[in-house]
Short mmCIF file of C-alpha atoms in Angstrom, two decimals:
data_model
loop_
_atom_site.label_atom_id
_atom_site.label_comp_id
_atom_site.label_asym_id
_atom_site.label_seq_id
_atom_site.Cartn_x
_atom_site.Cartn_y
_atom_site.Cartn_z
CA MET A 281 45.94 62.05 -39.68
CA ASN A 282 43.56 59.27 -38.72
CA ILE A 283 42.05 57.33 -41.65
CA THR A 284 39.04 55.07 -41.09
CA LEU A 285 36.31 53.27 -43.01
CA ASN A 286 32.71 54.23 -42.35
CA LYS A 287 29.32 53.02 -43.59
CA LYS A 288 27.48 56.09 -42.36
CA ASN A 289 25.64 58.35 -44.73
CA THR A 290 28.05 61.23 -45.31
CA GLN A 291 25.29 63.75 -44.77
CA ASN A 292 25.03 62.63 -41.14
CA ILE A 293 28.68 63.29 -40.35
CA GLN A 294 28.98 66.72 -38.86
CA SER A 295 31.73 69.33 -39.24
CA SER A 296 33.31 67.67 -42.25
CA VAL A 297 33.96 68.23 -45.93
CA GLU A 298 33.14 65.61 -48.52
CA ILE A 299 35.61 65.09 -51.36
CA ILE A 300 33.91 64.11 -54.60
CA ILE A 301 36.02 62.90 -57.51
CA LEU A 302 34.21 63.43 -60.82
CA ASN A 303 34.80 62.43 -64.41
CA LYS A 304 31.17 63.02 -65.45
CA ILE A 305 28.60 65.49 -64.20
CA LYS A 306 25.43 64.33 -65.91
CA HIS A 307 24.12 62.54 -62.81
CA LEU A 308 24.43 65.59 -60.56
CA CYS A 309 21.48 67.79 -59.73
CA LYS A 310 20.60 70.39 -62.34
CA ASN A 311 21.86 73.39 -60.35
CA LYS A 312 25.23 71.83 -59.60
CA LYS A 313 25.61 70.64 -63.18
CA GLU A 314 25.01 74.17 -64.45
CA VAL A 315 27.59 75.63 -62.06
CA LEU A 316 30.25 73.15 -63.10
CA ASP A 317 29.40 73.54 -66.79
CA ASN A 318 29.74 77.32 -66.52
CA ILE A 319 33.26 77.09 -65.10
CA ASN A 320 34.36 74.41 -67.60
CA PHE A 321 35.05 72.14 -64.66
CA LEU A 322 35.69 69.05 -66.77
CA LYS A 323 37.87 70.81 -69.35
CA LYS A 324 40.94 69.26 -67.70
CA SER A 325 41.79 67.04 -64.76
CA PHE A 326 42.38 68.24 -61.21
CA ASN A 327 40.23 71.34 -61.32
CA THR A 328 38.62 72.07 -57.95
CA HIS A 329 35.30 73.59 -56.99
CA PHE A 330 34.40 74.12 -53.34
CA ASP A 331 30.71 74.24 -52.47
CA MET A 332 31.05 75.93 -49.10
CA LYS A 333 27.32 75.90 -48.38
CA ASN A 334 27.09 72.11 -48.66
CA SER A 335 30.67 71.37 -47.52
CA LYS A 336 31.56 69.55 -50.73
CA LEU A 337 34.84 69.74 -52.65
CA TYR A 338 34.61 68.58 -56.26
CA VAL A 339 37.78 67.51 -58.08
CA SER A 340 37.82 66.70 -61.79
CA CYS A 341 39.53 63.52 -62.93
CA LEU A 342 39.02 62.79 -66.64
CA LYS A 343 40.99 59.55 -66.67
CA VAL A 344 39.88 56.89 -64.21
CA LYS A 345 43.26 55.23 -63.82
CA ASP A 346 44.65 54.77 -60.33
CA GLU A 347 47.49 57.27 -60.75
CA ASN A 348 45.04 59.98 -61.81
CA ILE A 349 42.78 59.27 -58.86
CA LYS A 350 45.75 59.48 -56.48
CA THR A 351 46.64 62.88 -57.94
CA ALA A 352 43.02 64.06 -57.68
CA ILE A 353 42.87 63.06 -54.01
CA SER A 354 46.23 64.69 -53.38
CA THR A 355 44.95 67.89 -55.02
CA ALA A 356 41.94 67.84 -52.70
CA ILE A 357 44.09 67.30 -49.62
CA LYS A 358 46.32 70.26 -50.47
CA PHE A 359 43.29 72.47 -51.10
CA LEU A 360 41.62 71.56 -47.81
CA LYS A 361 44.80 71.98 -45.80
CA ASN A 362 45.09 75.53 -47.07
CA ILE A 363 41.64 76.38 -45.72
CA LYS A 364 42.29 74.54 -42.45
CA ILE A 365 39.70 71.78 -42.68
CA GLU A 366 40.02 69.13 -39.97
CA ASN A 367 37.55 66.38 -40.97
CA ILE A 368 37.10 64.87 -44.41
CA ASN A 369 34.91 62.25 -46.10
CA ILE A 370 35.77 60.71 -49.45
CA ASP A 371 33.30 59.58 -52.07
CA ILE A 372 34.30 58.34 -55.51
CA ILE A 373 31.47 59.22 -57.91
CA GLN A 374 31.31 57.74 -61.45
CA CYS A 375 35.01 57.02 -61.17
CA LYS A 376 35.61 53.47 -59.96
CA ASN A 377 33.29 50.54 -59.60
CA GLU A 378 35.46 48.98 -56.92
CA LEU A 379 36.78 50.85 -53.93
CA ASN A 380 40.57 50.66 -54.18
CA ILE A 381 41.89 51.40 -50.72
CA GLN A 382 45.54 51.37 -51.77
CA THR A 383 44.87 54.05 -54.39
CA ILE A 384 42.91 56.26 -52.02
CA VAL A 385 45.39 55.96 -49.16
CA GLU A 386 48.38 56.70 -51.38
CA GLY A 387 46.64 59.84 -52.63
CA LEU A 388 45.89 60.87 -49.04
CA VAL A 389 49.10 59.98 -47.21
CA LEU A 390 51.67 60.66 -49.91
CA GLY A 391 49.81 63.78 -51.00
CA ASN A 392 49.67 65.03 -47.43
CA TYR A 393 53.43 64.66 -46.88
CA GLU A 394 55.43 67.76 -46.00
CA PHE A 395 59.03 67.95 -44.84
CA LEU A 396 59.04 70.67 -42.17
CA LYS A 397 62.01 69.57 -40.06
CA TYR A 398 64.01 72.72 -40.75
CA LYS A 399 61.15 75.23 -40.78
CA SER A 400 61.35 77.64 -37.84
CA SER A 401 57.56 77.92 -37.93
CA GLN A 402 56.08 74.51 -38.56
CA ASN A 403 52.49 74.29 -39.72
CA LYS A 404 50.58 71.92 -37.50
CA GLU A 405 48.70 69.24 -39.34
CA ASN A 406 45.24 70.62 -40.04
CA ILE A 407 43.55 67.46 -41.24
CA LYS A 408 42.84 65.21 -38.29
CA ASN A 409 40.25 62.67 -39.44
CA ILE A 410 39.45 61.15 -42.81
CA GLU A 411 36.57 58.75 -43.33
CA ILE A 412 36.41 56.65 -46.48
CA ILE A 413 32.76 55.92 -47.15
CA THR A 414 31.95 52.40 -48.26
CA CYS A 415 28.74 50.49 -48.97
CA LYS A 416 30.43 47.12 -48.61
CA SER A 417 29.03 44.38 -46.42
CA GLU A 418 30.55 43.71 -43.00
CA LYS A 419 32.45 40.73 -44.40
CA GLU A 420 33.83 42.79 -47.26
CA LYS A 421 34.57 45.65 -44.90
CA THR A 422 36.80 43.35 -42.83
CA GLN A 423 38.96 42.78 -45.91
CA LEU A 424 38.96 46.51 -46.61
CA GLU A 425 40.19 47.15 -43.08
CA ALA A 426 43.10 44.79 -43.72
CA ASP A 427 43.81 46.52 -47.03
CA LEU A 428 43.70 49.90 -45.29
CA LYS A 429 46.21 48.74 -42.69
CA LYS A 430 48.58 47.42 -45.38
CA ALA A 431 48.29 50.61 -47.43
CA LEU A 432 49.13 52.76 -44.40
CA ILE A 433 52.19 50.63 -43.61
CA ILE A 434 53.53 51.01 -47.14
CA CYS A 435 52.80 54.74 -47.35
CA ASN A 436 54.36 55.42 -43.96
CA SER A 437 57.49 53.56 -45.08
CA VAL A 438 57.61 55.64 -48.27
CA ASN A 439 57.41 58.79 -46.14
CA TYR A 440 60.05 57.38 -43.79
CA THR A 441 62.32 57.03 -46.84
CA LYS A 442 61.54 60.59 -47.90
CA ASP A 443 62.55 61.90 -44.48
CA ILE A 444 65.96 60.25 -44.77
CA VAL A 445 66.62 61.64 -48.25
CA ASN A 446 65.36 65.14 -47.39
CA SER A 447 67.54 65.41 -44.28
CA SER A 448 70.48 67.76 -44.69
CA PRO A 449 74.05 66.42 -44.93
CA GLU A 450 75.01 68.46 -41.87
CA ASP A 451 73.05 66.15 -39.61
CA TYR A 452 72.57 63.03 -41.74
CA TYR A 453 75.89 61.30 -42.37
CA PRO A 454 76.94 57.62 -42.39
CA GLN A 455 76.80 57.11 -38.63
CA ILE A 456 73.25 58.50 -38.49
CA MET A 457 72.22 56.17 -41.31
CA ALA A 458 73.69 53.29 -39.33
CA ASP A 459 71.83 54.45 -36.21
CA ASP A 460 68.54 54.48 -38.13
CA ALA A 461 69.23 50.98 -39.40
CA GLN A 462 69.73 49.79 -35.85
CA GLU A 463 66.41 51.38 -34.88
CA ILE A 464 64.70 49.42 -37.65
CA ALA A 465 66.35 46.27 -36.30
CA LYS A 466 64.53 46.60 -32.98
CA SER A 467 61.63 44.84 -34.68
CA LYS A 468 61.19 41.15 -33.91
CA ASN A 469 62.25 39.61 -37.23
CA ILE A 470 64.96 42.11 -38.20
CA THR A 471 68.65 42.10 -37.29
CA CYS A 472 71.42 44.52 -38.22
CA LYS A 473 75.17 44.41 -38.64
CA ILE A 474 77.27 47.57 -38.90
CA PHE A 475 80.85 47.59 -40.15
CA GLY A 476 83.28 50.52 -40.11
CA GLU A 477 86.38 51.43 -42.08
CA ASP A 478 88.61 48.89 -40.34
CA TYR A 479 86.38 46.18 -41.72
CA LEU A 480 86.51 47.72 -45.20
CA LYS A 481 90.31 47.74 -45.14
CA ASP A 482 90.62 44.26 -43.67
CA ASN A 483 88.32 42.86 -46.37
CA ASN A 484 89.96 44.70 -49.26
CA MET A 485 86.87 46.85 -49.91
CA ASN A 486 89.17 49.57 -51.18
CA ALA A 487 86.74 50.97 -53.75
CA MET A 488 84.14 51.88 -51.14
CA TYR A 489 86.77 52.87 -48.58
CA SER A 490 88.47 55.29 -50.99
CA VAL A 491 85.26 57.19 -51.72
CA GLY A 492 84.78 58.13 -48.07
CA ILE A 493 88.41 58.60 -47.07
CA ALA A 494 88.38 62.43 -47.10
CA SER A 495 85.22 62.75 -45.01
CA PRO A 496 85.42 63.42 -41.27
CA HIS A 497 82.57 60.92 -40.97
CA GLU A 498 83.52 57.26 -41.00
CA SER A 499 82.03 55.18 -43.78
CA LYS A 500 79.63 52.43 -42.70
CA LEU A 501 78.65 49.18 -44.33
CA ILE A 502 75.11 48.40 -43.16
CA HIS A 503 73.58 44.93 -43.39
CA LEU A 504 69.92 44.63 -42.41
CA ILE A 505 68.25 41.22 -42.40
CA TYR A 506 64.52 40.56 -42.35
CA LYS A 507 63.65 36.89 -42.03
CA ALA A 508 60.12 35.57 -41.89
CA LYS A 509 59.32 32.08 -40.69
CA ASN A 510 59.60 29.60 -43.60
CA PRO A 511 60.57 32.16 -46.26
CA ILE A 512 59.62 31.30 -49.83
CA ALA A 513 62.48 33.28 -51.42
CA LYS A 514 65.68 35.09 -50.50
CA ILE A 515 66.10 38.61 -51.87
CA VAL A 516 69.15 40.87 -51.66
CA LEU A 517 68.76 44.65 -51.99
CA VAL A 518 71.91 46.76 -52.28
CA GLY A 519 71.63 50.54 -51.92
CA LYS A 520 73.95 53.43 -52.65
CA GLY A 521 74.02 55.51 -49.48
CA VAL A 522 76.21 58.50 -50.38
CA THR A 523 74.97 60.90 -47.72
CA TYR A 524 76.53 63.80 -49.60
CA ASP A 525 78.39 64.04 -52.87
CA THR A 526 80.66 66.97 -53.68
CA GLY A 527 82.04 65.06 -56.64
CA GLY A 528 85.32 64.68 -54.76
CA MET A 529 88.42 66.00 -56.55
CA SER A 530 86.36 66.02 -59.77
CA LEU A 531 84.39 68.74 -58.05
CA LYS A 532 80.83 69.46 -59.11
CA ARG A 533 79.86 72.98 -60.07
CA GLY A 534 78.04 74.90 -57.36
CA ASP A 535 74.56 74.44 -58.82
CA GLY A 536 75.32 70.76 -59.47
CA MET A 537 76.08 70.24 -55.80
CA VAL A 538 72.74 71.56 -54.59
CA SER A 539 70.40 68.69 -53.65
CA MET A 540 73.22 66.13 -53.49
CA LYS A 541 71.79 65.05 -50.15
CA CYS A 542 69.59 62.95 -52.44
CA ASP A 543 72.55 60.72 -53.35
CA LYS A 544 71.61 58.47 -50.42
CA ALA A 545 68.22 57.71 -51.95
CA GLY A 546 69.11 54.15 -52.99
CA GLY A 547 70.20 53.24 -49.48
CA ALA A 548 67.21 55.06 -48.01
CA SER A 549 64.81 53.07 -50.20
CA VAL A 550 66.42 49.81 -49.08
CA MET A 551 65.90 50.88 -45.47
CA GLY A 552 62.32 51.94 -46.22
CA ILE A 553 61.52 48.52 -47.66
CA ILE A 554 62.98 46.70 -44.66
CA HIS A 555 61.07 49.16 -42.45
CA ALA A 556 57.79 47.95 -44.00
CA LEU A 557 58.45 44.21 -44.14
CA GLU A 558 58.01 43.41 -40.46
CA CYS A 559 54.52 44.93 -40.33
CA LEU A 560 53.52 43.44 -43.69
CA ASN A 561 54.68 40.00 -42.56
CA LEU A 562 55.73 38.99 -46.06
CA PRO A 563 57.13 35.43 -46.33
CA PHE A 564 60.67 36.26 -47.43
CA GLU A 565 64.22 36.56 -46.26
CA VAL A 566 65.39 39.99 -47.35
CA HIS A 567 68.91 41.34 -46.95
CA GLY A 568 69.40 45.09 -47.20
CA ILE A 569 73.00 46.16 -47.84
CA VAL A 570 73.75 49.89 -47.70
CA GLY A 571 77.11 51.48 -48.47
CA ALA A 572 76.95 54.67 -46.40
CA VAL A 573 79.75 57.10 -47.31
CA GLU A 574 80.35 60.81 -47.80
CA ASN A 575 82.28 61.88 -50.92
CA MET A 576 84.30 64.92 -49.86
CA ILE A 577 87.49 66.75 -50.86
CA GLY A 578 90.70 67.13 -48.89
CA GLY A 579 94.38 66.36 -48.86
CA ASP A 580 93.72 62.66 -48.39
CA ALA A 581 90.89 62.36 -50.94
CA TYR A 582 91.12 59.76 -53.66
CA LYS A 583 92.07 61.22 -57.03
CA PRO A 584 91.69 60.75 -60.76
CA ASP A 585 94.54 58.46 -61.90
CA ASP A 586 94.36 56.38 -58.71
CA ILE A 587 94.21 52.64 -59.25
CA LEU A 588 91.87 50.96 -56.78
CA LYS A 589 91.75 47.25 -56.09
CA ALA A 590 88.19 46.22 -55.31
CA ALA A 591 87.14 43.42 -52.99
CA ASN A 592 86.76 40.95 -55.86
CA GLY A 593 90.38 41.51 -56.87
CA LYS A 594 89.64 43.62 -59.96
CA THR A 595 91.56 46.87 -60.45
CA ILE A 596 89.84 50.13 -61.36
CA GLU A 597 91.43 53.19 -62.94
CA VAL A 598 89.72 56.24 -61.47
CA THR A 599 89.01 58.69 -64.26
CA ASN A 600 86.37 60.69 -62.40
CA THR A 601 85.87 60.80 -58.63
CA ASP A 602 82.28 61.96 -59.24
CA ALA A 603 81.50 58.46 -60.51
CA GLU A 604 81.75 57.29 -56.92
CA GLY A 605 78.45 55.46 -56.51
CA ARG A 606 79.51 52.58 -58.73
CA LEU A 607 82.67 52.18 -56.64
CA VAL A 608 80.60 51.91 -53.47
CA LEU A 609 78.19 49.45 -55.08
CA ALA A 610 81.02 47.36 -56.55
CA ASP A 611 82.30 46.38 -53.11
CA CYS A 612 78.80 46.11 -51.61
CA LEU A 613 77.70 43.74 -54.39
CA HIS A 614 80.78 41.59 -53.79
CA TYR A 615 80.12 41.61 -50.04
CA ALA A 616 76.53 40.47 -50.63
CA GLN A 617 77.50 37.58 -52.90
CA LYS A 618 80.27 36.48 -50.57
CA ASN A 619 78.24 36.55 -47.37
CA ILE A 620 74.70 35.66 -48.46
CA LYS A 621 74.29 32.17 -49.83
CA ASP A 622 71.72 30.80 -52.28
CA PHE A 623 69.71 33.96 -52.85
CA ASP A 624 67.07 34.16 -55.56
CA TYR A 625 67.34 37.81 -56.54
CA ILE A 626 69.89 40.60 -56.15
CA PHE A 627 68.87 44.17 -57.00
CA ASP A 628 70.88 47.35 -56.57
CA LEU A 629 69.31 50.79 -56.27
CA ALA A 630 71.29 53.95 -56.90
CA THR A 631 71.10 57.57 -57.99
CA LEU A 632 73.83 56.64 -60.45
CA THR A 633 73.71 58.70 -63.65
CA GLY A 634 72.27 61.86 -65.08
CA ALA A 635 72.21 59.95 -68.35
CA SER A 636 69.26 57.90 -67.11
CA ILE A 637 67.34 61.16 -66.78
CA GLY A 638 68.30 62.08 -70.32
CA ALA A 639 67.07 58.70 -71.52
CA PHE A 640 63.69 58.62 -69.79
CA GLY A 641 63.04 62.03 -68.26
CA GLY A 642 62.98 62.69 -64.55
CA TYR A 643 60.07 60.47 -63.57
CA THR A 644 61.18 57.01 -64.62
CA THR A 645 63.59 54.49 -63.09
CA ALA A 646 66.03 53.02 -65.62
CA VAL A 647 66.31 49.25 -65.16
CA MET A 648 69.09 47.13 -66.64
CA GLY A 649 70.17 43.52 -66.39
CA TYR A 650 70.52 40.22 -68.24
CA SER A 651 67.21 38.51 -67.45
CA GLU A 652 64.26 39.39 -69.67
CA LYS A 653 62.03 37.23 -67.51
CA LEU A 654 62.97 39.23 -64.41
CA LYS A 655 62.43 42.51 -66.23
CA LYS A 656 58.89 41.39 -67.10
CA LYS A 657 58.19 40.79 -63.41
CA ILE A 658 59.40 44.28 -62.59
CA LEU A 659 57.26 45.75 -65.38
CA LYS A 660 54.23 43.98 -63.95
CA ALA A 661 54.98 45.40 -60.48
CA SER A 662 55.49 48.82 -62.05
CA LYS A 663 52.04 48.84 -63.61
CA LYS A 664 50.42 47.77 -60.34
CA SER A 665 52.35 50.13 -58.07
CA GLY A 666 52.25 53.17 -60.34
CA GLU A 667 56.02 53.63 -60.26
CA LEU A 668 57.36 54.12 -63.76
CA VAL A 669 60.22 51.98 -65.10
CA GLY A 670 62.00 51.82 -68.44
CA PHE A 671 64.55 49.32 -69.70
CA LEU A 672 67.88 50.03 -71.37
CA PRO A 673 69.60 47.25 -73.34
CA PHE A 674 73.14 45.99 -72.85
CA ASN A 675 75.31 45.50 -75.91
CA ASP A 676 78.83 44.36 -76.65
CA TYR A 677 79.78 47.61 -78.37
CA LEU A 678 79.59 49.65 -75.17
CA GLU A 679 81.76 47.21 -73.24
CA LYS A 680 84.91 48.60 -74.86
CA LEU A 681 84.25 52.03 -73.30
CA LEU A 682 85.22 50.53 -69.93
CA GLU A 683 88.62 49.35 -71.11
CA SER A 684 91.71 50.72 -69.36
CA SER A 685 95.33 50.66 -70.50
CA VAL A 686 96.63 50.49 -66.93
CA ALA A 687 93.96 48.59 -64.98
CA ASP A 688 91.20 46.06 -65.52
CA PHE A 689 88.76 48.84 -66.39
CA VAL A 690 87.97 52.52 -65.85
CA ASN A 691 85.21 53.73 -63.56
CA THR A 692 83.82 56.01 -66.29
CA SER A 693 84.50 56.71 -69.94
CA PRO A 694 85.14 60.14 -71.49
CA ASN A 695 82.60 59.05 -74.13
CA LYS A 696 79.29 59.87 -72.46
CA ASN A 697 77.10 58.16 -75.03
CA GLY A 698 75.07 55.46 -73.33
CA ALA A 699 76.50 56.49 -69.94
CA ALA A 700 73.63 54.95 -67.97
CA ILE A 701 74.27 51.63 -69.71
CA THR A 702 78.06 51.73 -69.27
CA ALA A 703 77.59 52.49 -65.57
CA SER A 704 75.43 49.39 -65.27
CA LEU A 705 77.93 47.36 -67.30
CA PHE A 706 80.60 48.47 -64.84
CA LEU A 707 78.50 47.07 -61.99
CA SER A 708 78.03 43.83 -63.92
CA LYS A 709 81.79 43.26 -63.57
CA PHE A 710 81.11 42.64 -59.88
CA ILE A 711 78.27 40.19 -60.39
CA LYS A 712 79.36 36.57 -60.48
CA ASN A 713 78.40 34.68 -63.63
CA LYS A 714 76.08 32.35 -61.70
CA ASN A 715 74.15 35.40 -60.42
CA LYS A 716 73.85 37.42 -63.64
CA LYS A 717 70.28 36.26 -64.32
CA LYS A 718 69.30 37.07 -60.74
CA TRP A 719 70.54 40.67 -60.87
CA LEU A 720 68.94 43.94 -61.91
CA HIS A 721 70.27 47.47 -61.59
CA PHE A 722 67.81 50.30 -60.81
CA ASP A 723 69.09 53.77 -61.71
CA ILE A 724 66.78 56.02 -59.70
CA ALA A 725 68.60 59.31 -60.38
CA GLY A 726 65.51 60.94 -61.91
CA PRO A 727 62.49 59.91 -59.85
CA SER A 728 64.19 59.79 -56.43
CA TYR A 729 64.19 63.58 -55.98
CA ARG A 730 62.37 66.31 -57.88
CA LYS A 731 62.59 70.05 -57.35
CA GLU A 732 58.89 70.39 -58.06
CA VAL A 733 55.52 69.15 -56.93
CA TRP A 734 54.90 66.10 -59.08
CA ALA A 735 51.43 64.49 -59.15
CA TYR A 736 50.94 63.33 -55.52
CA ASN A 737 54.64 63.81 -54.69
CA SER A 738 55.73 66.92 -52.85
CA TYR A 739 58.90 68.90 -53.56
CA GLY A 740 62.02 66.85 -52.83
CA ALA A 741 62.29 63.14 -52.12
CA THR A 742 59.71 60.67 -53.42
CA GLY A 743 60.63 57.39 -51.68
CA VAL A 744 61.04 55.77 -55.08
CA ALA A 745 61.11 51.96 -55.45
CA VAL A 746 59.57 51.18 -52.04
CA ARG A 747 56.10 50.52 -53.49
CA LEU A 748 57.58 48.97 -56.63
CA LEU A 749 59.65 46.31 -54.89
CA ILE A 750 57.04 45.54 -52.24
CA LYS A 751 54.59 44.89 -55.08
CA PHE A 752 57.23 42.70 -56.75
CA MET A 753 57.44 40.66 -53.53
CA GLU A 754 53.67 40.44 -53.20
CA ASP A 755 53.48 39.06 -56.74
CA LEU A 756 56.03 36.37 -55.85
CA LYS A 757 53.60 35.04 -53.24
CA LYS A 758 51.00 34.18 -55.91
#
């Protein structure tokens, strides 16, 4: 799908359909206004009306916020794909005073995404060319071209992340994740280190090592490094990369195991962000740490009642092997703080708890940490990127739920109240005191993967947090 800017009059572009986003119809010609009035076109958002004679597709959008416009554009794309249209023009009528390229491109590219890797009959992409019509001057158009390029980079990295998460566990396991990381590192300013299970054992990373011990696929610790010239900040991103999660000996029910390929979403998002940074040329040093493991069952699997000694020397009583992500992150967070000096921020991303879905619904990332100032920065990036976040508060009363009679603490409490918070509090045990104000935990269990079409997101993976954290970085430049 080729997206370009064009100053031509849309009526002069042949063999194309014009998409018109409407929130009012009073300025249309009388005949068209009557048609749309008769079908209650503006009764709700995202209604469509195709004027075949004039090659115009009208989409209703009652709210003029960016997220609604993205969904309207996505709705149009899906409609036109179904009728096999190849060329499209976009015109925003009575909807936005300023042409927001990022909004339009996200609606187009993210809305156009389909995961067809495993389809025996793959639909070829119908839409070949999209022209975004602008009346801007040549000088302004130059800036729009730059904005278009940036938007495409970000969207393609989101879709790259989706591809990783949507890939089946049969052919996407820790070694493949490591191979993809090494492909990313072929870029000029990116390097990659891969460590196997010998390294985990030699460095006392027994928490992460134990999670993957029953898998035939060797666990991999992945360390990607993007370093721009004269970076203005150093950022550490740590991702849970559980390529498949059976729950281990605390075996999930059959229906609970379906879609557990999505348990690598945190690691995939870290890789997606690094994937974008080289082309965006952002002035940062960014470290991406991914704990890639497969949580399986077998005679050598780790068990409830095991006592694990993590890399920071703390002991963990395993009460549930299905609370494996926090064990992986515990050692990865320690690795990051040990090997990366003087960083400014450390964020971890993980599909960690179903409780975060209960707290906020399936569309919002639960964010926790000790710095209110840092949370405000994330909230600002959330509003700009369109990715929803909510904040859950720490408190001293939940700390006691992590207490163990035989170890330093348990990996999960039988009391499930506040389980998203206690999971984050568990991770906080592996954050050094000097770094507590630099750290945030992102529980992406809900928005990382949805078994439904959601706004401009297709069924399955969403590439959550890629746009959010890139926007956070862009704000740091200002």
